[in-house]
Short mmCIF file of C-alpha atoms in Angstrom, two decimals:
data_model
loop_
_atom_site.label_atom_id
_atom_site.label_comp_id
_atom_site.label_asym_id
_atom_site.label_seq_id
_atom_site.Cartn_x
_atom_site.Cartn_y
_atom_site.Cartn_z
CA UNK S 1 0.51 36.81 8.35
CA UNK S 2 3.38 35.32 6.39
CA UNK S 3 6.05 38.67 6.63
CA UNK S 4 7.77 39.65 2.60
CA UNK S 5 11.14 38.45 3.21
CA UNK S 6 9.82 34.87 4.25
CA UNK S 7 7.98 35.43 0.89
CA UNK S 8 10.98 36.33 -1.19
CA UNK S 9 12.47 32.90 0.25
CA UNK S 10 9.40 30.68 -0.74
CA UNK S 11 9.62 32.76 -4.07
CA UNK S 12 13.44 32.24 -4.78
CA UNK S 13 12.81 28.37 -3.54
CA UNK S 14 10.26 27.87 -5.87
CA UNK S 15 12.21 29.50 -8.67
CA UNK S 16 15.15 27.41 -8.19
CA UNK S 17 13.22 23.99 -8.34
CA UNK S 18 12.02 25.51 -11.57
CA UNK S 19 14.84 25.53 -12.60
CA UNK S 20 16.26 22.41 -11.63
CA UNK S 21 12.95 20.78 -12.57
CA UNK S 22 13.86 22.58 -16.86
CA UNK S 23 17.61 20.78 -15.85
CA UNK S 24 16.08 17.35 -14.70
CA UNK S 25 13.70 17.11 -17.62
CA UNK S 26 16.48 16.95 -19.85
CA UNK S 27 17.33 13.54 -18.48
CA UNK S 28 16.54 10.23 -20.49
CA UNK S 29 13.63 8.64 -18.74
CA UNK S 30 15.67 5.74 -18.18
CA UNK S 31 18.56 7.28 -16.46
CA UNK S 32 16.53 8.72 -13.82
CA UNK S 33 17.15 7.27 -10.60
CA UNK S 34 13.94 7.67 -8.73
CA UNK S 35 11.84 5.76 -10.98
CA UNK S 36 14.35 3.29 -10.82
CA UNK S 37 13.14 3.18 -7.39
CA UNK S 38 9.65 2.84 -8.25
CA UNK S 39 9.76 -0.45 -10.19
CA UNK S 40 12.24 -1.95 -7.62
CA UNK S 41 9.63 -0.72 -4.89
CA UNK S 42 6.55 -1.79 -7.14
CA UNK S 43 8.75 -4.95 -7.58
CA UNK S 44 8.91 -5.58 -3.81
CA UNK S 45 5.45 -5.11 -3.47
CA UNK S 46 4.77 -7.78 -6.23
CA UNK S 47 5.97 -10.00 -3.99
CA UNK S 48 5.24 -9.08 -0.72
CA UNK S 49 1.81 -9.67 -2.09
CA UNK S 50 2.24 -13.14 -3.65
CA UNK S 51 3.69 -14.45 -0.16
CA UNK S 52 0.66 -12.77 1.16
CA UNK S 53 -2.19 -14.11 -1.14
CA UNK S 54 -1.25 -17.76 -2.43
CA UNK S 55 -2.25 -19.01 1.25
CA UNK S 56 -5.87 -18.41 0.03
CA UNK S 57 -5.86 -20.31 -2.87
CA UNK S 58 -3.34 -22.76 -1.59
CA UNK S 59 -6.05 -23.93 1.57
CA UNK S 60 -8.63 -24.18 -1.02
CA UNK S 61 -6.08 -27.25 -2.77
CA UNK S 62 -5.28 -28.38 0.82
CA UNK S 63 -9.10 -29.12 1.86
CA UNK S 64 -10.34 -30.22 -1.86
CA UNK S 65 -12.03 -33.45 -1.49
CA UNK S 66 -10.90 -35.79 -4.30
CA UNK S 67 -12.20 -39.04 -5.42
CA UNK S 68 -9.99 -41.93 -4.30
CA UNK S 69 -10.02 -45.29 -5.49
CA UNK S 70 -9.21 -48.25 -3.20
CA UNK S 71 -7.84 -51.48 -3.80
CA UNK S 72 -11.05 -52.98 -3.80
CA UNK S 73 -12.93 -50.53 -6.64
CA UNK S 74 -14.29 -48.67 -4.25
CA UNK S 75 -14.49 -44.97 -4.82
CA UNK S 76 -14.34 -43.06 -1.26
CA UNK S 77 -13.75 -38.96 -0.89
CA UNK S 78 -10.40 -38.11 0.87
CA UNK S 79 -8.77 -34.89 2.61
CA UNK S 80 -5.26 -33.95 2.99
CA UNK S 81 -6.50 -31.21 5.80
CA UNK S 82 -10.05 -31.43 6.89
CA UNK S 83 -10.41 -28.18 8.17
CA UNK S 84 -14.11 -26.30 9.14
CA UNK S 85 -14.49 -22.91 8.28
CA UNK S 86 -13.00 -21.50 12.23
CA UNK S 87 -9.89 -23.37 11.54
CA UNK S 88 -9.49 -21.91 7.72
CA UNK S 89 -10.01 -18.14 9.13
CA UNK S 90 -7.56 -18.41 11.66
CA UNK S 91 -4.89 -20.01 9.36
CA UNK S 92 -5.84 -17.20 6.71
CA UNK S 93 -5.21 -14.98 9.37
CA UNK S 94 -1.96 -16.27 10.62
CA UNK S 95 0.05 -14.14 8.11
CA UNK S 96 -0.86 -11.36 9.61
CA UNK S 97 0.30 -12.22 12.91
CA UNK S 98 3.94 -11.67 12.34
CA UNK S 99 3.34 -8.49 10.02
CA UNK S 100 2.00 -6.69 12.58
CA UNK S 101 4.67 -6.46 15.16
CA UNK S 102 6.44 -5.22 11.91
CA UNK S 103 4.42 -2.46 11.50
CA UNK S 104 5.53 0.63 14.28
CA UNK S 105 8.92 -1.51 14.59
CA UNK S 106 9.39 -0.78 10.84
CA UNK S 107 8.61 2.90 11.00
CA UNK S 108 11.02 3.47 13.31
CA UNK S 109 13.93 1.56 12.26
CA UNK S 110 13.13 2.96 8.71
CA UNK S 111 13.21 6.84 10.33
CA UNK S 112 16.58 5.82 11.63
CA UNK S 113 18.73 4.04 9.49
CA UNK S 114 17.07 4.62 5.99
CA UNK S 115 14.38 3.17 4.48
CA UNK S 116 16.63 1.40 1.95
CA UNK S 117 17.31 -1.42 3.96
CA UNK S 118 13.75 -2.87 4.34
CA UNK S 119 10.29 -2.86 2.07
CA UNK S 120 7.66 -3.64 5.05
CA UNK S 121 5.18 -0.63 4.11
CA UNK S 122 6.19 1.62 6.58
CA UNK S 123 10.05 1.57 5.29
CA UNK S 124 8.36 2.83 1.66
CA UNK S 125 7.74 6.71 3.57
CA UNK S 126 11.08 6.58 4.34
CA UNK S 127 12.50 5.90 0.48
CA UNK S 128 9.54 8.60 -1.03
CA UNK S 129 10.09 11.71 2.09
CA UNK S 130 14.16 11.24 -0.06
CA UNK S 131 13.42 10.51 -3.45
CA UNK S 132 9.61 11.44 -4.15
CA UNK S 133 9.51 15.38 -5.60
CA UNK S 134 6.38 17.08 -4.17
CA UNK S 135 4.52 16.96 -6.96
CA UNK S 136 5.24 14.08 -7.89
CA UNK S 137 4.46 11.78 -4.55
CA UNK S 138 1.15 10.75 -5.70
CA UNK S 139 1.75 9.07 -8.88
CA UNK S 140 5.40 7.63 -8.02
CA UNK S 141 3.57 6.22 -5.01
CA UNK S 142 0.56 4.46 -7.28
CA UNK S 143 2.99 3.34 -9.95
CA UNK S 144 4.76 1.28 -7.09
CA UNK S 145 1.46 0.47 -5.25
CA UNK S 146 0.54 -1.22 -8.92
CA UNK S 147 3.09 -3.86 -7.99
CA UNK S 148 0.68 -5.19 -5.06
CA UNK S 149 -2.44 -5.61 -7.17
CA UNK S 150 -0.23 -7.03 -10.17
CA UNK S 151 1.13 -9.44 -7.49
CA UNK S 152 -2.24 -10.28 -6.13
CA UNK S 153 -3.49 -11.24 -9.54
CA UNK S 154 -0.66 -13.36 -10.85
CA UNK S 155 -0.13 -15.63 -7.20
CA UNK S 156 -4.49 -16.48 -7.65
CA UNK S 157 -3.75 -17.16 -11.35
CA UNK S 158 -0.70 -18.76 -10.91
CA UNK S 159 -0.99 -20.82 -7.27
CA UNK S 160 -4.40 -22.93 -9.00
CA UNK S 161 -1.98 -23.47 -11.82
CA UNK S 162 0.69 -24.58 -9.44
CA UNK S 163 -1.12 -26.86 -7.60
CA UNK S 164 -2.94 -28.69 -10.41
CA UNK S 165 0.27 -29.02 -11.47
CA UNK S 166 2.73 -29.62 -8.95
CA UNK S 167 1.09 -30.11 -5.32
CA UNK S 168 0.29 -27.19 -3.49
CA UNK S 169 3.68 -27.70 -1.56
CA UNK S 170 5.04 -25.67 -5.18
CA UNK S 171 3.18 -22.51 -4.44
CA UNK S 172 5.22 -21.46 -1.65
CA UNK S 173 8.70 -22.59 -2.51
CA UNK S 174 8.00 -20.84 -6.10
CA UNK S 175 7.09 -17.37 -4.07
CA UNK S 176 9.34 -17.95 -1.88
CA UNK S 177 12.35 -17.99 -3.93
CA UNK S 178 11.01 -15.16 -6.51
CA UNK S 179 11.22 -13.13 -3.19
CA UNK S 180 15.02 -13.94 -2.38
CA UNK S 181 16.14 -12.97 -5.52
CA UNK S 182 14.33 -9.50 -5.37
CA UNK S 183 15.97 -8.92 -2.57
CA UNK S 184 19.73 -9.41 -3.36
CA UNK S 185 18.90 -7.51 -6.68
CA UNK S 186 17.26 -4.49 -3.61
CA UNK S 187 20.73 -4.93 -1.93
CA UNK S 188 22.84 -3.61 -4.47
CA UNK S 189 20.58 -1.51 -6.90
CA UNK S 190 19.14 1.12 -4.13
CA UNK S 191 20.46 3.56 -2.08
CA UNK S 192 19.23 5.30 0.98
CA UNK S 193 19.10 9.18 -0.51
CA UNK S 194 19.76 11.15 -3.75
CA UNK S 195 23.03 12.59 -1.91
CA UNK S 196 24.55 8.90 -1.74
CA UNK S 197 23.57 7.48 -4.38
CA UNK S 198 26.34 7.12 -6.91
CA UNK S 199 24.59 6.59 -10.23
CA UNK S 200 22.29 9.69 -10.00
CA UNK S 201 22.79 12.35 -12.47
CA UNK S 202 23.87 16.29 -11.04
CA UNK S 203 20.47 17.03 -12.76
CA UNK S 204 18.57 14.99 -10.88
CA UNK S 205 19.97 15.19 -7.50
CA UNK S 206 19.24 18.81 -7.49
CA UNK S 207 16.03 18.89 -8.38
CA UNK S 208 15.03 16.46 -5.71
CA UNK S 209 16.80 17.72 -2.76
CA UNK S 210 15.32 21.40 -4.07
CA UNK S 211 11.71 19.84 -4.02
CA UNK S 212 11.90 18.06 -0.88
CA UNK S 213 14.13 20.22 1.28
CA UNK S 214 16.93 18.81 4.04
CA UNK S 215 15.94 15.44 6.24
CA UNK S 216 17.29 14.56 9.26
CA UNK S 217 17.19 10.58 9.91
CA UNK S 218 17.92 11.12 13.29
CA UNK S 219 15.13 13.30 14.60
CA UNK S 220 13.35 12.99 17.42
CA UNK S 221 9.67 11.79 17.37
CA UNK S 222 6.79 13.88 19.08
CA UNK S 223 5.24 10.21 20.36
CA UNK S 224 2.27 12.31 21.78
CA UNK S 225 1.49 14.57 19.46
CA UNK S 226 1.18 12.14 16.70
CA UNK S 227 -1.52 9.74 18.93
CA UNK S 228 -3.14 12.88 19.56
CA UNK S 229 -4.09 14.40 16.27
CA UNK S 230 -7.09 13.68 14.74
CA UNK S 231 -5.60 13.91 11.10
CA UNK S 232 -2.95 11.16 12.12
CA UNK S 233 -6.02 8.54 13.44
CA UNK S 234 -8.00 9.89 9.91
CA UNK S 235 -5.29 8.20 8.55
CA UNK S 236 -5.62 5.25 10.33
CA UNK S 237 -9.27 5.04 9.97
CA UNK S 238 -8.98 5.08 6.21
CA UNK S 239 -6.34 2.19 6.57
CA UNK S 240 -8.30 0.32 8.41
CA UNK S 241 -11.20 0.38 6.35
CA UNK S 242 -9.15 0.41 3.49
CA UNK S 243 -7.70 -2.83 4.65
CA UNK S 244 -10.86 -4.48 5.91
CA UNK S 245 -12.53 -4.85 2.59
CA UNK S 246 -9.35 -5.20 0.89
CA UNK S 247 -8.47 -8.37 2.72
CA UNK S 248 -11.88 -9.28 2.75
CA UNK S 249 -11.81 -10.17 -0.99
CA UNK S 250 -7.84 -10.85 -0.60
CA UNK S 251 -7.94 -13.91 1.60
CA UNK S 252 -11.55 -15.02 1.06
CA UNK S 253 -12.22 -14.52 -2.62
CA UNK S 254 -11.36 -17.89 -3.84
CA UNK S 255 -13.48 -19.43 -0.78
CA UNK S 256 -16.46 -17.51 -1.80
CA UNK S 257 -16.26 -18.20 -5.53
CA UNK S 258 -15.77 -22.27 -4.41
CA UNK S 259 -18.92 -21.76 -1.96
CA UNK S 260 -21.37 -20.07 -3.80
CA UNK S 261 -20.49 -20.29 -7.87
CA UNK S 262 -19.20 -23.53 -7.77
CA UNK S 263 -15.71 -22.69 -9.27
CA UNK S 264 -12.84 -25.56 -9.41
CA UNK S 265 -9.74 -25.07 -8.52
CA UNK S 266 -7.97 -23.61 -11.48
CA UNK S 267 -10.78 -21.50 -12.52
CA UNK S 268 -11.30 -19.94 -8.74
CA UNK S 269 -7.57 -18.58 -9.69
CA UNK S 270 -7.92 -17.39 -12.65
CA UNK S 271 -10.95 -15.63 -11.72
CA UNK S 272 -10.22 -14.39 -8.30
CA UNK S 273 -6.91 -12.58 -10.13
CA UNK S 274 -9.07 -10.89 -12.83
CA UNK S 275 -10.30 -7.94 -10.13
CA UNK S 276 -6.42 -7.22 -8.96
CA UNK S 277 -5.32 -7.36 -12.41
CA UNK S 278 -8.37 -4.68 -13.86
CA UNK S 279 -7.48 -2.20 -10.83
CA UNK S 280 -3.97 -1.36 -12.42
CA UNK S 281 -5.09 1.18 -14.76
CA UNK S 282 -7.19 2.63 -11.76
CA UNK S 283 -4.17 3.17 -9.72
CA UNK S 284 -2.17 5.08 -12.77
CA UNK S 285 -5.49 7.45 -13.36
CA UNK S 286 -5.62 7.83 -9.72
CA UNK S 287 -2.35 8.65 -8.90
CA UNK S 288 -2.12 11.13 -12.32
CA UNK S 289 -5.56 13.13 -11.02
CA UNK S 290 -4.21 13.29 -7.59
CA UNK S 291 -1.02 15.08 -8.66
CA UNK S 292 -2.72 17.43 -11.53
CA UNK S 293 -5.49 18.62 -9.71
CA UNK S 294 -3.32 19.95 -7.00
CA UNK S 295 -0.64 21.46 -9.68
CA UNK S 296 -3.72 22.93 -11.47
CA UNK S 297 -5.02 24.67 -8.48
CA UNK S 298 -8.55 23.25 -8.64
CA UNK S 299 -8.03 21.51 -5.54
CA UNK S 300 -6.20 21.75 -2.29
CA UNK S 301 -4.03 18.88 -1.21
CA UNK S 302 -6.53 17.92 1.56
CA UNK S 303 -9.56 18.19 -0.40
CA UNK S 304 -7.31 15.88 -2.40
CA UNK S 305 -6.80 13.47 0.29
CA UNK S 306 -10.86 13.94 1.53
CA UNK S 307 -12.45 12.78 -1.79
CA UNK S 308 -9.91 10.20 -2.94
CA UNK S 309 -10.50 8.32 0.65
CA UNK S 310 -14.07 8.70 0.71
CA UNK S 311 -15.97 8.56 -2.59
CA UNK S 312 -13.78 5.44 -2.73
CA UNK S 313 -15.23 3.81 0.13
CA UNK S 314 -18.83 4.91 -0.86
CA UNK S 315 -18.72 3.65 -4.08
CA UNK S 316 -17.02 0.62 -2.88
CA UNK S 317 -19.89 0.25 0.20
CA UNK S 318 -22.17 0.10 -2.58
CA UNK S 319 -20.82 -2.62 -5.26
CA UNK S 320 -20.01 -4.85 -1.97
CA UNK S 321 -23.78 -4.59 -1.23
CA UNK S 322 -24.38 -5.35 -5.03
CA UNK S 323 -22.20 -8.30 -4.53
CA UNK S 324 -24.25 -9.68 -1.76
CA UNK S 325 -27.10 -10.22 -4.06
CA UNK S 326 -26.11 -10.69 -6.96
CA UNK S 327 -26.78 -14.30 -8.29
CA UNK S 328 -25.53 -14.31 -11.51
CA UNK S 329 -21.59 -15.26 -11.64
CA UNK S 330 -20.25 -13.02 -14.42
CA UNK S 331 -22.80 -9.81 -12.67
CA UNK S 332 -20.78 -10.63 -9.09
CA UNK S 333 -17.87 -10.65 -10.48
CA UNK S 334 -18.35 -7.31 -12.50
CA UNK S 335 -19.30 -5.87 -9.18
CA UNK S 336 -16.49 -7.19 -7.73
CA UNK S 337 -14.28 -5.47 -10.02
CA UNK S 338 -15.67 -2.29 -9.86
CA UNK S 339 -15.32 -2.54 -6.18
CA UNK S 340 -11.70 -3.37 -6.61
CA UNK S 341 -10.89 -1.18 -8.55
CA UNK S 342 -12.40 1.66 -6.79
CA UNK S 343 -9.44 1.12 -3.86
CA UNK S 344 -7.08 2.82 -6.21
CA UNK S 345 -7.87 5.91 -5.45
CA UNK S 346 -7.34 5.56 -1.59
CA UNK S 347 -3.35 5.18 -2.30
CA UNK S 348 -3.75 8.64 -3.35
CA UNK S 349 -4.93 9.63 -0.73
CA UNK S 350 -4.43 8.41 3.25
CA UNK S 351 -1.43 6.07 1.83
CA UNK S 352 0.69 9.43 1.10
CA UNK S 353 -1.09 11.28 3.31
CA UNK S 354 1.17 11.05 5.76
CA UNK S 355 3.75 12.86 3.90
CA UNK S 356 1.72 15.93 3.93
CA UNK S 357 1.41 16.23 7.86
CA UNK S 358 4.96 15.44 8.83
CA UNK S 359 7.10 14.36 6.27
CA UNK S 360 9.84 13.90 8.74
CA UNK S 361 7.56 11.87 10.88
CA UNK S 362 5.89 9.88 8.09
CA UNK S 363 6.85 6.32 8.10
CA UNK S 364 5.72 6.40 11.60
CA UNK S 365 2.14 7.12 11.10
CA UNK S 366 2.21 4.96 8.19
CA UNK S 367 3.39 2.30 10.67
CA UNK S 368 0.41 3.18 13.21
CA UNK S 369 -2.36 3.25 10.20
CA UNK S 370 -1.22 -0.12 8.82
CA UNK S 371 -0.43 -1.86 12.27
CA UNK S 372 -4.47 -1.33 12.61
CA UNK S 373 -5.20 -2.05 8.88
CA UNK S 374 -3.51 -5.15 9.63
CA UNK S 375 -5.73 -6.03 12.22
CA UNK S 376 -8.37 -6.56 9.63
CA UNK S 377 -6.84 -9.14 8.31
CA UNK S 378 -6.41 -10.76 11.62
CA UNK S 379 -10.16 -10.08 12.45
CA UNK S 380 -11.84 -10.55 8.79
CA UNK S 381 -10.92 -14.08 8.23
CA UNK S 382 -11.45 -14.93 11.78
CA UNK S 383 -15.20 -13.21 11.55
CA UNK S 384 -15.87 -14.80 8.35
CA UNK S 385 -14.61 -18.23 9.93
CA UNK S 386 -17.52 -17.62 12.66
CA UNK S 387 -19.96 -16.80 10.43
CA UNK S 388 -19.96 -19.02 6.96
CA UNK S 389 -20.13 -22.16 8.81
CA UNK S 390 -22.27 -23.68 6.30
CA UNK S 391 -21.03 -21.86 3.59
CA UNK S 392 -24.30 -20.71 2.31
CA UNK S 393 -25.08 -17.99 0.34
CA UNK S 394 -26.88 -15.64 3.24
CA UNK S 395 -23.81 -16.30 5.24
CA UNK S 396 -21.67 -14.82 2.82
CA UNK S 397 -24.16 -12.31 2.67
CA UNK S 398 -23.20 -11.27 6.30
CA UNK S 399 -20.08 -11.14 6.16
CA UNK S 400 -20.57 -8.49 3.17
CA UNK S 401 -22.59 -6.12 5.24
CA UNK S 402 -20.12 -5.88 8.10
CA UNK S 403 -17.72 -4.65 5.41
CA UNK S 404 -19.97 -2.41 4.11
CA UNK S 405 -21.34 -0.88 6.95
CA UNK S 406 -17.00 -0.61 7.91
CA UNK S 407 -17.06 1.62 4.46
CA UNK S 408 -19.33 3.72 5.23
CA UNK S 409 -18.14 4.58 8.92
CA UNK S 410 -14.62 5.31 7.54
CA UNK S 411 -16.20 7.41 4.71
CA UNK S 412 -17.61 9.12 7.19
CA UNK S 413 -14.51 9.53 9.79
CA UNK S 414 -12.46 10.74 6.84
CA UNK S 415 -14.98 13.40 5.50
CA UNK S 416 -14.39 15.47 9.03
CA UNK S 417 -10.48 14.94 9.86
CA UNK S 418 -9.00 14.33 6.97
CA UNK S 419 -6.20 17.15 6.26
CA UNK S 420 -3.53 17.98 3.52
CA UNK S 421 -1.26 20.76 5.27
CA UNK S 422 1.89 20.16 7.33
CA UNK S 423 0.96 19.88 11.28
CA UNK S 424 1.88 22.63 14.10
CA UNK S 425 3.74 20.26 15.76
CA UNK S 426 6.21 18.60 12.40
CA UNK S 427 6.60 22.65 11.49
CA UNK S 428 9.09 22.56 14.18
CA UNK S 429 11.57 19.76 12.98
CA UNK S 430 11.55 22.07 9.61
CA UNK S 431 12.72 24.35 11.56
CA UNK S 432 15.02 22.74 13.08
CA UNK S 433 16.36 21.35 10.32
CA UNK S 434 16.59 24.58 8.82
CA UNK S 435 18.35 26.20 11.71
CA UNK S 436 21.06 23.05 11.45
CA UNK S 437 21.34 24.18 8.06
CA UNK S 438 22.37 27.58 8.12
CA UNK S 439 24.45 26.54 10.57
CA UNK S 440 26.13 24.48 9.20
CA UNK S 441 26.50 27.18 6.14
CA UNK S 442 28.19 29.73 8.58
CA UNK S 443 30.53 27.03 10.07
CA UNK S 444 31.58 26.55 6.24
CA UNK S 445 31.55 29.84 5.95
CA UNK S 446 34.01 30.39 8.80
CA UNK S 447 36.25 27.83 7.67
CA UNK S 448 36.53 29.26 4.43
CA UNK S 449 37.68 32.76 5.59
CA UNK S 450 40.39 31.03 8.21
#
C-alpha cells in the first residue's frame, strides 16, 4: 500500500513536469535539443546500416559471371570470386563477428562514461535514459530507429548503382567515408546530458530532468539479477527473433531475388531497398500508438510492450510463409513488404523495453538482447549457406520455415514474460539515487546557513 505522503510526492512530481512540459512547449521545434539528438542518432544509424548491408549486394557483383571475350573471339564466362553458397554465408556473416564483442562491452562503457561518445546500439539507452521524456521514449526512439531502415534501403539501391558504375571496390569506400564525416559532425554537435549541454534552452532542461528523474553514471550493476529475470531474457528473446528474420532478408535478400526471380544486378538493388524504404511510415505509426495508448490509459506499458513484440512476429511468421510460396515476383515481394514492415512495431516494444525495467541498468540489457540478436546474423547466413546449395526454389523454401517457426517461438516467449513496470531489484538504485539527492540538498543546505 503506497502511504499519502509518498502520494503527495508523486502528485507534486507530476504537477511540476506539467508544468515544465506548458514551459517546454513554448519552444520552437527546431531549438529543441533532444530531437536534435534524434536525427543525429537516426543519422548514425543510417549508416551503421549501410556499412552493414552493401556487403550483400556487393558479393552478388563480386561472384557475377560475365561474358569475356578472348583474343581469339572466343566468348568464355569469368569470376572475380568464385565462391559456393558455404563460403558466401560465412563472409555475409563476418560483419557480425566484430559487432558482437561490441555488444555487453558497449553497454558498459556507455553506463560509465556517457553514451555520447559511441552509437553501437547499446550506447543509444544511454543517450534516451538522459534525454528521452517518459512519454515520449517510444516515438523519439522509432524516429531514430527510421534511420536504419532508410539506410538499409538507400546502400541496396545505391551499392547495384555503384558497382555498375564504378566496381564494387566504390561501395565501401563511398560508405565508408559517409560514416567518418557523421562522426566528426557526432563529436561536436552532442553532449552527454541535458545538464551539460550548452545550447539547451532553461525550458527544456527542466522538463527533461523533471520527466526522467536524477542518473547516476557510475552505479553499480546487479550482474545477477539482470541474467536472472525472466523479463530481461523476454527481451532478449524478442531480439533474437527480431534479429533472425530481420537479417534473414538483410543479408540474403538480394541472393534470393538473383536465385529464384532472376533479377540483375541493378534491379536486385533497387528492389531489395523497396521493403526498408515502405517500413518508415510503420515505424512513425508505431512509435506514435505506443506512446498514446499508454498516455490515454487504454493500455498499460507492458501490455504495450506484449502486443507490439508479438502480433509483430505473428503477422510476420505468416507473410514469411506466404513468401515461401509465392511464385509470382511482384506477389513475393508484396509479402515481403508487409513482412518488413510489420518489424516496426517491435522497436516499440522490447527495443525500449529495457528502459521500463531498469532505466539505470538499460544499456546493459540492451547489450545482452542484441549480443544474442547478433548471433543471428552469425548463424542465418551460415544456415542458409548449408542449405541453398543449389539455389533452388525449395531450398529457399527451408530456410523460410526455420525463420518462421523462430517467429512463432519468440511470439510465444514474449506473450508470458514480457513486462512494462520497473524491477524489484533497479527500485533500489532509485533509491539510492534519491537518498544521494537529498543529501546532497541538506549538505547545500548546511552550507548555506554557515
Amino acid at each position: 500500500m503506497v502511504s499519502n505522503s509518498a502520494k503527495d510526492e508523486d502528485g507534486r512530481i507530476e504537477e511540476t513536469t506539467n508544468a515544465h512540459q506548458l514551459e517546454d512547449s513554448k519552444v520552437p521545434f527546431w531549438r529543441k535539443r533532444r530531437y536534435h539528438l534524434v536525427l543525429m542518432v537516426f543519422l548514425g544509424l543510417f549508416n551503421l546500416y549501410t556499412l552493414r548491408i552493401n556487403l550483400s549486394v556487393a558479393i552478388v557483383a563480386m561472384t557475377k559471371k560475365n561474358n569475356v571475350t578472348l583474343d581469339n573471339e572466343t566468348i568464355v564466362e569469368e569470376q572475380e570470386f568464385e565462391f559456393d553458397s558455404k563460403q558466401e554465408g560465412l563472409i555475409l556473416s563476418s560483419f557480425f563477428y566484430g559487432y558482437i564483442a561490441t555488444q555487453l562491452v558497449g553497454g558498459y562503457l556507455g553506463s560509465r562514461f556517457g553514451g555520447h561518445l559511441g552509437i553501437v546500439p547499446p550506447s543509444i539507452m544511454v543517450i534516451w535514459s538522459k534525454w528521452a521524456p517518459f512519454y515520449e521514449r517510444s516515438l523519439m526512439g522509432n524516429v531514430a530507429f527510421t534511420g536504419g531502415y532508410i539506410g538499409t534501403g538507400v546502400a541496396m539501391l545505391l551499392s547495384g548503382v555503384l558497382a555498375v558504375s564504378w566496381g564494387w571496390e566504390s561501395i565501401f569506400y563511398f560508405f565508408g567515408s559517409v560514416g567518418c564525416l557523421w562522426y566528426i559532425c557526432w563529436l561536436f554537435v552532442i553532449k552527454e546530458s541535458p545538464e551539460v549541454d550548452p545550447f539547451i534552452t532553461e525550458a527544456e532542461k527542466k522538463y527533461i530532468m523533471t520527466s526522467i528523474g536524477d542518473s547516476d553514471k557510475m552505479i553499480s550493476h546487479p550482474w545477477k539479477d539482470i541474467f536472472t529475470s525472466p523479463p530481461v531474457w523476454a527481451i532478449v528473446v524478442a531480439n533474437l527473433t527480431a534479429m533472425w528474420g530481420a537479417y534473414t532478408l538483410l543479408t540474403q535478400l538480394p541472393m534470393f531475388l538473383n536465385d529464384t526471380l532472376d533479377f540483375d544486378l541493378d534491379t536486385t538493388g533497387y528492389v531489395s531497398g523497396i521493403p526498408f524504404i515502405a517500413v518508415v511510415g510503420f515505424l512513425f505509426i508505431s512509435g506514435y500508438l505506443a506512446d498514446w495508448v499508454r498516455v490515454k490509459g487504454y493500455l498499460r506499458t507492458g501490455q504495450v510492450r506484449r502486443y507490439w513484440n508479438c502480433v509483430a512476429f505473428i503477422v510476420q511468421m505468416a507473410f514469411i510463409l506466404l513468401t515461401a510460396f509465392a511464385t509470382d515476383p511482384i506477389v513475393s515481394m508484396v509479402y515481403i513488404t508487409l513482412a518488413v514492415a510489420a518489424s516496426a512495431f517491435p522497436w516499440s516494444g522490447y527495443a525500449v523495453n529495457g528502459l521500463d525495467l531498469a532505466p539505470s541498468h538499460a544499456s546493459i540489457i540492451f547489450g545482452l538482447s542484441n549480443t544474442f540478436g547478433t548471433l543471428s546474423g552469425i548463424v542465418s547466413p551460415i544456415v542458409m549457406g548449408h542449405i541453398v546449395t543449389d539455389k533452388t526454389r525449395e531450398q529457399w523454401q527451408i530456410v523460410f520455415f526455420i525463420t518462421a517457426s523462430i517467429y512463432l517461438c519468440g511470439a510465444i516467449f514474449c506473450w508470458f514474460f514480457v513486462r512494462g513496470t520497473l524491477q524489484p531489484w533497479a527500485k533500489i538504485d532509485q533509491e539510492k539515487l534519491a537518498a544521494k539527492k537529498k543529501e546532497l540538498e541538506n549538505d547545500k543546505m548546511e552550507s548555506a546557513e554557515n
